[in-house]
mmCIF file of C-alpha atoms in Angstrom:
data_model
loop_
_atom_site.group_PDB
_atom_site.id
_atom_site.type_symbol
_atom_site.label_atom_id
_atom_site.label_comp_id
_atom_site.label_asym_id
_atom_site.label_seq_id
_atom_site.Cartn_x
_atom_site.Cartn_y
_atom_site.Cartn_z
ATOM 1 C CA UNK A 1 -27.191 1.123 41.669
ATOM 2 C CA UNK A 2 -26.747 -2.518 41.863
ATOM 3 C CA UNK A 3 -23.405 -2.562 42.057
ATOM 4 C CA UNK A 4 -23.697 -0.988 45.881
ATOM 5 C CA UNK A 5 -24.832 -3.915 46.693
ATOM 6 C CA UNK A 6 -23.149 -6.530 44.876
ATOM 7 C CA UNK A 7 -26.227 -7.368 42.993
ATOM 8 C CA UNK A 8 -28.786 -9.737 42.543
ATOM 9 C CA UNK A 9 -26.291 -12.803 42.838
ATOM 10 C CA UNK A 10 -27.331 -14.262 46.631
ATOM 11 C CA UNK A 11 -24.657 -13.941 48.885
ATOM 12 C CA UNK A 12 -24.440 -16.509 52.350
ATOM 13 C CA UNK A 13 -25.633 -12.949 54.803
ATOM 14 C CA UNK A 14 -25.467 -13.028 58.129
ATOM 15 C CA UNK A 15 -28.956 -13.983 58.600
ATOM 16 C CA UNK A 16 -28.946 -16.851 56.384
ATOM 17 C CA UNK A 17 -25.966 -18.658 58.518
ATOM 18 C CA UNK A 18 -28.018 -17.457 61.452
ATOM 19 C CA UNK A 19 -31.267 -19.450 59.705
ATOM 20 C CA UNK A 20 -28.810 -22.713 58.663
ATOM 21 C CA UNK A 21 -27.299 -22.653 62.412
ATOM 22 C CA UNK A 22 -30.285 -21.932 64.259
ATOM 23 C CA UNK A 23 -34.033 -22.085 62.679
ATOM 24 C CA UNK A 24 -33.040 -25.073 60.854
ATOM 25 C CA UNK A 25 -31.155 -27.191 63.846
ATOM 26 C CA UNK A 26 -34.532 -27.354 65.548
ATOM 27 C CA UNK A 27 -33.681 -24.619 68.262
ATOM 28 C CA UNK A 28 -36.206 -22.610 70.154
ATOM 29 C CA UNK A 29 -35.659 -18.704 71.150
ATOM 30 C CA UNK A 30 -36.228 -15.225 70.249
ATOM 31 C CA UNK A 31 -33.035 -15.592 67.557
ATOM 32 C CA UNK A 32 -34.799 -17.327 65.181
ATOM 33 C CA UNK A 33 -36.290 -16.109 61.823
ATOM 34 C CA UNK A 34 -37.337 -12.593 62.266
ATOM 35 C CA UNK A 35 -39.849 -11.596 59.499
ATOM 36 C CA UNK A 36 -40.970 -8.284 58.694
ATOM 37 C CA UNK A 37 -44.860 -8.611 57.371
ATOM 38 C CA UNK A 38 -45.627 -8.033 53.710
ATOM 39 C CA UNK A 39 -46.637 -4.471 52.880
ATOM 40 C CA UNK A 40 -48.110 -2.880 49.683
ATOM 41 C CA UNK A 41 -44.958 -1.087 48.427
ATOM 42 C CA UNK A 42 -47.074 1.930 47.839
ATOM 43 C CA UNK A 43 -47.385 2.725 51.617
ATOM 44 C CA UNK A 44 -44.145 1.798 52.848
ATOM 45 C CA UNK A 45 -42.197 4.847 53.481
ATOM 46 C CA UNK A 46 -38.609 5.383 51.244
ATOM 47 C CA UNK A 47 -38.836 2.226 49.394
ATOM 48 C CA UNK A 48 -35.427 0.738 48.598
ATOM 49 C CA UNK A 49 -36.735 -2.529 46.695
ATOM 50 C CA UNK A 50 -39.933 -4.231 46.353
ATOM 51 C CA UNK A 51 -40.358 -7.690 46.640
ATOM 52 C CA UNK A 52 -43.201 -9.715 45.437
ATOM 53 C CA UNK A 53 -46.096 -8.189 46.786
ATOM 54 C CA UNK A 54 -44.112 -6.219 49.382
ATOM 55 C CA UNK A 55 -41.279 -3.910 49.712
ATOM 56 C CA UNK A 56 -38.663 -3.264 52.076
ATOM 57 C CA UNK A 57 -38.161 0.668 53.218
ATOM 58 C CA UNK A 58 -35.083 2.645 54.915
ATOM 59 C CA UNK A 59 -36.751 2.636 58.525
ATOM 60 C CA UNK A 60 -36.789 -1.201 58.299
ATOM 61 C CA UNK A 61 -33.220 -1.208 56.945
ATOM 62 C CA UNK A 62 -31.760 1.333 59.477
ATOM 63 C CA UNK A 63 -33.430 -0.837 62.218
ATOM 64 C CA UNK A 64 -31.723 -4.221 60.960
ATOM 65 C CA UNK A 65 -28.281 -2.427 61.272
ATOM 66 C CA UNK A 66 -29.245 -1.260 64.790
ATOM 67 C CA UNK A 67 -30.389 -4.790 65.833
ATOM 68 C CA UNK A 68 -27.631 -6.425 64.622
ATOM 69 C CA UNK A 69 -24.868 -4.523 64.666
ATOM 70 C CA UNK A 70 -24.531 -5.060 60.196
ATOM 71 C CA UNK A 71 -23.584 -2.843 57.067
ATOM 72 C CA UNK A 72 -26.478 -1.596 55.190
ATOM 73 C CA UNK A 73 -25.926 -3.945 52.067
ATOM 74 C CA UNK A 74 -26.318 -7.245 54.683
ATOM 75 C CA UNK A 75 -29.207 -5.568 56.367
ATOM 76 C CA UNK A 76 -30.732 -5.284 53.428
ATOM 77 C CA UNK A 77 -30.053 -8.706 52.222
ATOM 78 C CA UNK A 78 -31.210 -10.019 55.239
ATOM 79 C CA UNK A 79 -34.339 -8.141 55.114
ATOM 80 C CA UNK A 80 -35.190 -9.161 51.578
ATOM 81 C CA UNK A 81 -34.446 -12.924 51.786
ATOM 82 C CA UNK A 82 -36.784 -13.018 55.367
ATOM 83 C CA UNK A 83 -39.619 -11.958 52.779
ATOM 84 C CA UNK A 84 -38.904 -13.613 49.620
ATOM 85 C CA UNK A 85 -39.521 -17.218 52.116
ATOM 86 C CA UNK A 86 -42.167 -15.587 54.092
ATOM 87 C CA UNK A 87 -44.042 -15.322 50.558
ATOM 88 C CA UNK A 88 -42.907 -18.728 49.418
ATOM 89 C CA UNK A 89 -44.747 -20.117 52.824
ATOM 90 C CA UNK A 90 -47.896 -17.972 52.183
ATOM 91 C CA UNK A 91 -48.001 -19.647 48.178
ATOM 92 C CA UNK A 92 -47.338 -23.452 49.655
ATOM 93 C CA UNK A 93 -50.428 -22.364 52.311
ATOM 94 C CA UNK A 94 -48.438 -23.107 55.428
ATOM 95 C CA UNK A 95 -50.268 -20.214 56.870
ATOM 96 C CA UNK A 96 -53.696 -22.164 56.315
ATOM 97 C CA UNK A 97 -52.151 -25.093 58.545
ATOM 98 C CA UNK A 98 -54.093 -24.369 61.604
ATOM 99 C CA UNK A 99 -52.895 -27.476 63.206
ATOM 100 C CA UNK A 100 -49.124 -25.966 64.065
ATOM 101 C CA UNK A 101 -50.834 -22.583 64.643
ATOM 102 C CA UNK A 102 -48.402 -20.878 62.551
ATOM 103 C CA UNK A 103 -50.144 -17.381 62.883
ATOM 104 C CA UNK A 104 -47.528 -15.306 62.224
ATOM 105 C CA UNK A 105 -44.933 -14.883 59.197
ATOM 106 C CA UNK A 106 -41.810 -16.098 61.738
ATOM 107 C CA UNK A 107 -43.962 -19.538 62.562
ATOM 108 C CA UNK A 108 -44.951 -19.639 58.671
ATOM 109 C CA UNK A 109 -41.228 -19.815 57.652
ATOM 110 C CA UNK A 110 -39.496 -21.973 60.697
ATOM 111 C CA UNK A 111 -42.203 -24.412 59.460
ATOM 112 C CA UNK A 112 -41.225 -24.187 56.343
ATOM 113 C CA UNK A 113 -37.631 -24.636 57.081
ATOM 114 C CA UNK A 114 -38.338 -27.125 59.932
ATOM 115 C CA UNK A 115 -40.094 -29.476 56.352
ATOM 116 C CA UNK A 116 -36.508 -29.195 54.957
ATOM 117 C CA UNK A 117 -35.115 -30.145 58.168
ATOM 118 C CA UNK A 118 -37.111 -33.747 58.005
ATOM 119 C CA UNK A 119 -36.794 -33.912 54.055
ATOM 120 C CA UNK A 120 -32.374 -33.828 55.123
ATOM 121 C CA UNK A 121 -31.889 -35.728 58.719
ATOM 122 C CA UNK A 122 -28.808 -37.107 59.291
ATOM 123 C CA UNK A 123 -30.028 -40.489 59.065
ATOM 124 C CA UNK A 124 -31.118 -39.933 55.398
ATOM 125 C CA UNK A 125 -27.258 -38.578 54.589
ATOM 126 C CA UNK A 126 -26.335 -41.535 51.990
ATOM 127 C CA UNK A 127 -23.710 -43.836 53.287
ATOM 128 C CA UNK A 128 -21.293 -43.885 50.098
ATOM 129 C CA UNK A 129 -21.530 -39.884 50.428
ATOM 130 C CA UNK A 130 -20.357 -40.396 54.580
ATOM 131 C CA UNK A 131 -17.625 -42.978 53.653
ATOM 132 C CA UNK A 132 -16.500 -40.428 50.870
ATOM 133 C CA UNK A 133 -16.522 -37.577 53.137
ATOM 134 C CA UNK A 134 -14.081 -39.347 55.886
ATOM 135 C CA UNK A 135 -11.727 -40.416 53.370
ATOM 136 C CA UNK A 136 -11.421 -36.989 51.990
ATOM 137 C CA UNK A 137 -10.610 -35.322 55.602
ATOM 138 C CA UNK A 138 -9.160 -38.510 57.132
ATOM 139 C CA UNK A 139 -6.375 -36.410 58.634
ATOM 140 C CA UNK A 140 -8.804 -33.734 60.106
ATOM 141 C CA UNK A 141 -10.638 -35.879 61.758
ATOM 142 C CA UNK A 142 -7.750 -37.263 63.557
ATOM 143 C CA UNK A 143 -6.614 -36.771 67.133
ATOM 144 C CA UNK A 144 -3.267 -34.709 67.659
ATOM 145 C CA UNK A 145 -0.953 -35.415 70.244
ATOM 146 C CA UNK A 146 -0.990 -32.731 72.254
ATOM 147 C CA UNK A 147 1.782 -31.179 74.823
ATOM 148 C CA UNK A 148 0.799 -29.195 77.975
ATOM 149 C CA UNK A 149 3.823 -26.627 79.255
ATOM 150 C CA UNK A 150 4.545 -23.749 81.375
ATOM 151 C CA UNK A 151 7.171 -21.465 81.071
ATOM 152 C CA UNK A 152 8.900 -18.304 82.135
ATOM 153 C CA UNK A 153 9.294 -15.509 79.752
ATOM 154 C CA UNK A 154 11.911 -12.854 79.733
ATOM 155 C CA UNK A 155 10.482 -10.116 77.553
ATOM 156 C CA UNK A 156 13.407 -8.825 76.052
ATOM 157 C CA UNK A 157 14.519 -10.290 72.832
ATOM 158 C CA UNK A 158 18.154 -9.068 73.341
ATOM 159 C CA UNK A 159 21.633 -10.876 74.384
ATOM 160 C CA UNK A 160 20.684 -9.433 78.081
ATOM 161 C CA UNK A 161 17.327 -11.143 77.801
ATOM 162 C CA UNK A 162 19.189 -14.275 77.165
ATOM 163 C CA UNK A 163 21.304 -13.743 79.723
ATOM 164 C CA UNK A 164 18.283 -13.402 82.298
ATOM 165 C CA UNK A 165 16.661 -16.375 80.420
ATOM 166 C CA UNK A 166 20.041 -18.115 80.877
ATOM 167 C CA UNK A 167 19.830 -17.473 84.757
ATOM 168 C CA UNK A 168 16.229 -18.825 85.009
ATOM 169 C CA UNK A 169 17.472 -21.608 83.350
ATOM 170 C CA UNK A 170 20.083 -22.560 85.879
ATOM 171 C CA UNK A 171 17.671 -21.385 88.856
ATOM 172 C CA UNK A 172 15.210 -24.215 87.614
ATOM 173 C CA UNK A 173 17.635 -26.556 86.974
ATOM 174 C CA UNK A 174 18.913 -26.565 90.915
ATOM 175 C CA UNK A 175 15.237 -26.224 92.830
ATOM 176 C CA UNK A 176 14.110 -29.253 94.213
ATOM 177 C CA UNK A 177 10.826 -28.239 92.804
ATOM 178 C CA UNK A 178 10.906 -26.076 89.233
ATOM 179 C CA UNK A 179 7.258 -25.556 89.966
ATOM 180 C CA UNK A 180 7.827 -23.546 93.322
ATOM 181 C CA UNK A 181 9.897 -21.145 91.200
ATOM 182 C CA UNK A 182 7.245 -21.047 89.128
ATOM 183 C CA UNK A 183 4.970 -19.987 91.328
ATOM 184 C CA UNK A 184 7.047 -17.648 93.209
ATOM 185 C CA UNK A 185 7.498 -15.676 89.409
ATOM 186 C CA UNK A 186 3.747 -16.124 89.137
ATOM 187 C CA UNK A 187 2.838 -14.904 92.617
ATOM 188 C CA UNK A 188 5.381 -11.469 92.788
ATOM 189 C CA UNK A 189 7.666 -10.292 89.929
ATOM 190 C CA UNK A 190 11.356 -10.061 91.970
ATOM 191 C CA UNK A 191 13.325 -6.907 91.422
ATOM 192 C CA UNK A 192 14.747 -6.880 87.881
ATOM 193 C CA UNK A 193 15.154 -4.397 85.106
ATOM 194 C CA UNK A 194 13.884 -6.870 82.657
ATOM 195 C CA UNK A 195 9.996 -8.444 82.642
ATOM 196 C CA UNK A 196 9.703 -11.959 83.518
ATOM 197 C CA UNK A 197 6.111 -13.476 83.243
ATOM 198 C CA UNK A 198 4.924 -16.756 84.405
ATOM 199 C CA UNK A 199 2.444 -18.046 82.580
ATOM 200 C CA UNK A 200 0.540 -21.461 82.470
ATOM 201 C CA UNK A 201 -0.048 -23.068 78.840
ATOM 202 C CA UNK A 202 -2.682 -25.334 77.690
ATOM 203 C CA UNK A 203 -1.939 -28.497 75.856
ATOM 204 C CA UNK A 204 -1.395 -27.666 72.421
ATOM 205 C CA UNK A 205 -0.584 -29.887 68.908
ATOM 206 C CA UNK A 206 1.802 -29.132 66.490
ATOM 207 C CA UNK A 207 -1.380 -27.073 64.568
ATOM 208 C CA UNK A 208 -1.545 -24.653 67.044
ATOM 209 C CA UNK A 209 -1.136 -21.015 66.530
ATOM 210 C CA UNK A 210 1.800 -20.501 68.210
ATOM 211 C CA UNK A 211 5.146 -19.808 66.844
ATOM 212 C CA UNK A 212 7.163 -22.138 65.063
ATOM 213 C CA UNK A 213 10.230 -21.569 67.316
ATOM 214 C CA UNK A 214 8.231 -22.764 70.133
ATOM 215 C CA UNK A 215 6.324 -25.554 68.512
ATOM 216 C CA UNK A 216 9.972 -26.742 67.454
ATOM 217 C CA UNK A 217 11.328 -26.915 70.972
ATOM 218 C CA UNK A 218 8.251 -28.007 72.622
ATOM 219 C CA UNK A 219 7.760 -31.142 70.256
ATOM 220 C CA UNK A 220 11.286 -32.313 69.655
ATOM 221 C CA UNK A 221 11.548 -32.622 73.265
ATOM 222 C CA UNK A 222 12.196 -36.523 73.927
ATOM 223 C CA UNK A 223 10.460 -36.525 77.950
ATOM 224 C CA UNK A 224 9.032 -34.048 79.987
ATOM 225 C CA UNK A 225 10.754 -31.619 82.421
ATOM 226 C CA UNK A 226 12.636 -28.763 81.691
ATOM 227 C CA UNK A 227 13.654 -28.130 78.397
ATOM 228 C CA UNK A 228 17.473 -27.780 77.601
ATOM 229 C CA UNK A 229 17.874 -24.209 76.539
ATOM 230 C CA UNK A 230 15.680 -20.894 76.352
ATOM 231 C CA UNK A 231 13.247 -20.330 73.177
ATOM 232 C CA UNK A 232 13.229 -17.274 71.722
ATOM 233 C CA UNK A 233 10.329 -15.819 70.023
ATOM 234 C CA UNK A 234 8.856 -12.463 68.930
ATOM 235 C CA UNK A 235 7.716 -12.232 72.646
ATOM 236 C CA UNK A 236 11.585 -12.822 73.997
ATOM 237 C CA UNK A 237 12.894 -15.584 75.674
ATOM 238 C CA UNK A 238 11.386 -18.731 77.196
ATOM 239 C CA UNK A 239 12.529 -20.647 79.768
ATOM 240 C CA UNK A 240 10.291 -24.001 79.149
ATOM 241 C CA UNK A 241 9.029 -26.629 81.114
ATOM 242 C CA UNK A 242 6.957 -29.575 79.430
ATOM 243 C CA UNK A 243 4.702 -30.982 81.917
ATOM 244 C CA UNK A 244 2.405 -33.657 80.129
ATOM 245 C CA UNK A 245 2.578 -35.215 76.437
ATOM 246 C CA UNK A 246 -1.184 -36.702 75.781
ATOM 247 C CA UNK A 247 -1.116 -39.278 73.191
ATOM 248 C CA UNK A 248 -2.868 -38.581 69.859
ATOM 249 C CA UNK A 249 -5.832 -40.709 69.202
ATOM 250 C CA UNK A 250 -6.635 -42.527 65.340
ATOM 251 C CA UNK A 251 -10.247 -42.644 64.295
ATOM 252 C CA UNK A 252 -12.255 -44.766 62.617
ATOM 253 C CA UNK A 253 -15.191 -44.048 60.118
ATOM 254 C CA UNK A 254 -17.362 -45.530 62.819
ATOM 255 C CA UNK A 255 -15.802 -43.429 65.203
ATOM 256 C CA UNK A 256 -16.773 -39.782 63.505
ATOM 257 C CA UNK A 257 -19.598 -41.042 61.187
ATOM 258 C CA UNK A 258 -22.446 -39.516 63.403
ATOM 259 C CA UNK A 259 -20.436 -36.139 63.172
ATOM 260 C CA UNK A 260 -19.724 -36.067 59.886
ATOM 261 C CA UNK A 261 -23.460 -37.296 59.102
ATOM 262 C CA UNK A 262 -24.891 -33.982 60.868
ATOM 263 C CA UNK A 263 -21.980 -32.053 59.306
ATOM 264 C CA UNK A 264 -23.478 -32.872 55.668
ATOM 265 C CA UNK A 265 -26.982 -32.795 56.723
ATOM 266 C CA UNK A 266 -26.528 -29.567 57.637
ATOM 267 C CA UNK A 267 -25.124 -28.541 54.673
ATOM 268 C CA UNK A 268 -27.684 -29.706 52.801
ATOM 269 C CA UNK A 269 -30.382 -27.829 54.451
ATOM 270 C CA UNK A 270 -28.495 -24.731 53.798
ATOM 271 C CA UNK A 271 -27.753 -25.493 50.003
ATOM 272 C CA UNK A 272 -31.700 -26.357 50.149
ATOM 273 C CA UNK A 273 -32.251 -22.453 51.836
ATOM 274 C CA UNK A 274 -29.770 -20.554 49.548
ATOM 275 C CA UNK A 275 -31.321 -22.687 46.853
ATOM 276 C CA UNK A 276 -34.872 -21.539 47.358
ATOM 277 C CA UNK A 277 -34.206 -17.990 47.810
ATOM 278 C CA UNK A 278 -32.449 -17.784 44.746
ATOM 279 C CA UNK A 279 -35.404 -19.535 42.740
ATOM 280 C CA UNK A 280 -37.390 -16.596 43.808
ATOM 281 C CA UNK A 281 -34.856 -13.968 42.929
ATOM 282 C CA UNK A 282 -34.923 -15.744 39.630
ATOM 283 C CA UNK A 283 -38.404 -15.044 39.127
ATOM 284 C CA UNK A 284 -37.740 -11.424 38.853
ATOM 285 C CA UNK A 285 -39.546 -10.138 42.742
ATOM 286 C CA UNK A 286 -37.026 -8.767 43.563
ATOM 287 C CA UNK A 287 -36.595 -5.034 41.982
ATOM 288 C CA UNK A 288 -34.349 -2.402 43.255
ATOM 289 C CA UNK A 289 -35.168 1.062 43.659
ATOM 290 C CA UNK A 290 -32.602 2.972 42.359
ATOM 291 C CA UNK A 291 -33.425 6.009 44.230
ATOM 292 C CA UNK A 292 -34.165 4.315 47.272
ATOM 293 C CA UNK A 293 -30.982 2.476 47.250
ATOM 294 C CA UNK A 294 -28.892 5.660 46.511
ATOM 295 C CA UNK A 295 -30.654 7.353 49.805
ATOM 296 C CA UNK A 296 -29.049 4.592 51.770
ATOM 297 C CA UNK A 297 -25.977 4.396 51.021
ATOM 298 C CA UNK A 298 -25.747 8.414 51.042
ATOM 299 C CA UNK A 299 -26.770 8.413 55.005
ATOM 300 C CA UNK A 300 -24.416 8.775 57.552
ATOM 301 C CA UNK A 301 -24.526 8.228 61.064
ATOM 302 C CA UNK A 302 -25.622 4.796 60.600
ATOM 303 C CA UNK A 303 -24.615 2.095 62.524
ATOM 304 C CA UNK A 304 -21.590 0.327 62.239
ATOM 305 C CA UNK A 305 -20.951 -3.250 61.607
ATOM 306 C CA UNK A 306 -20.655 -5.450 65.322
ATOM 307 C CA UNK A 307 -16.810 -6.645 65.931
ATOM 308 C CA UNK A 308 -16.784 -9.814 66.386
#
């Protein structure tokens, strides 16, 4: 049953942004390509699809879940594209490279990736394809300005909440220091029937996730100090103080082009990855066993996918 598992098509698992992020940025730990060793399908226990030479069973799929927290279709993904590029190393003979001692079928394929890496450096990136790039997300790569704030909320969204706001207001306005009222609400909630939380902001830009109400106020705000009236939100009212506007910042090409030259060079080596693996699948090694595949997604009590 294909279909279970979106078929054939190659998807971008788990483990292959894993591989473009990690194995192929050059990185060193126990994260890295994880192969399992290529069996004769005829002793591997519960096959659910063969591959090449190999085949991948339900242990190895139930273990992949367990490991990494994934739904039985990515496991299995994972788990088939590890082998189709272990093979791919054993038919360019990277395993005969004694040199780089890659004895085992992890070394085989981060040395195989690791020749993509230096076939797609940065450096190698063409410039019209860099220039092209920058002028395409000009404004992205562009410095917001950013305002930092603090603020007192009344959580109550309600005419008494404004009220209360309306009262924190005029307490602010008449301390010699707004920030020692601050601190006071930060430091022990006074006596009230409605909540009022302190709460210290970081600077944000008018992108930030934050609602619109506030992003209004915050930004049409001409200096900093105390805003003129309460915000409300969803959360209730805000009594807002803008403590420091930080100047947005224009960029040149020559500015981001050694970002946006790794950027596309590591692209490339992942287009190169997904590429390979789906040459293989193309070659017909990969062959589901209906049976086997039906078993797996009939088991319960598997693991569920991680939260993220």
């Amino acid at each position: 049953n294909l279909s279970a598992l979106g078929g054939p098509v190659l998807r971008p698992t788990k483990w292959l942004l894993i591989v473009a992020a990690f194995a192929l940025g050059g990185c060193d730990g126990d994260t890295a390509v994880r192969t399992t060793p290529s069996a004769d399908s005829r002793v591997v226990s519960n096959p659910i699809a063969r591959v090449g030479e190999g085949a991948i069973g339900t242990a190895q799929v139930v273990a992949r879940m367990q490991r990494d927290g994934s739904t039985r279709e990515d496991a299995l993904r994972s788990l088939i594209d590890e082998e189709l590029l272990v093979q791919e190393a054993r038919r360019r003979g990277i395993d005969r490279n004694a040199e780089l001692a890659r004895a085992t079928d992890r070394s085989m394929v981060r040395a195989m990736l690791e020749d993509f890496e230096q076939a797609l450096t940065p450096a190698l990136v063409p410039p019209d394809e860099v220039r092209a790039d920058f002028e395409a997300n000009e404004e992205k790569y562009q410095v917001l300005e950013r305002r930092r704030s603090w603020h007192l909320l009344v959580k109550d969204s309600s005419p008494q909440g404004r009220v209360t706001a309306g009262e924190l207001l005029a307490e602010l306005r008449e301390a010699d220091d707004p920030r020692s009222v601050f601190e006071r609400y930060a430091s022990e909630q006074p006596p009230r029937e409605i909540v009022v939380v302190a709460e210290e902001l970081p600077p944000i830009s008018r992108n930030a996730r934050f609602e619109q109400a506030f992003k209004d106020a915050l930004f049409e705000a001409d200096a900093t100090g105390l805003l003129r009236a309460p915000v409300q939100t969803s959360y209730g009212w805000h009594v807002v103080f803008l403590e420091e506007i930080i100047p947005g910042e224009t960029r040149t090409l020559d500015d981001v082009e050694v970002e946006i030259r790794e950027r596309l060079s590591q692209k490339k080596r992942f287009e190169k990855l997904v590429g390979t693996v789906r040459t293989l699948e193309a070659q017909g090694l990969v062959q589901y066993d209906d049976a086997g595949v039906e078993r797996l997604m009939s088991m319960s009590g598997l693991p569920t996918r991680a939260q993220p």
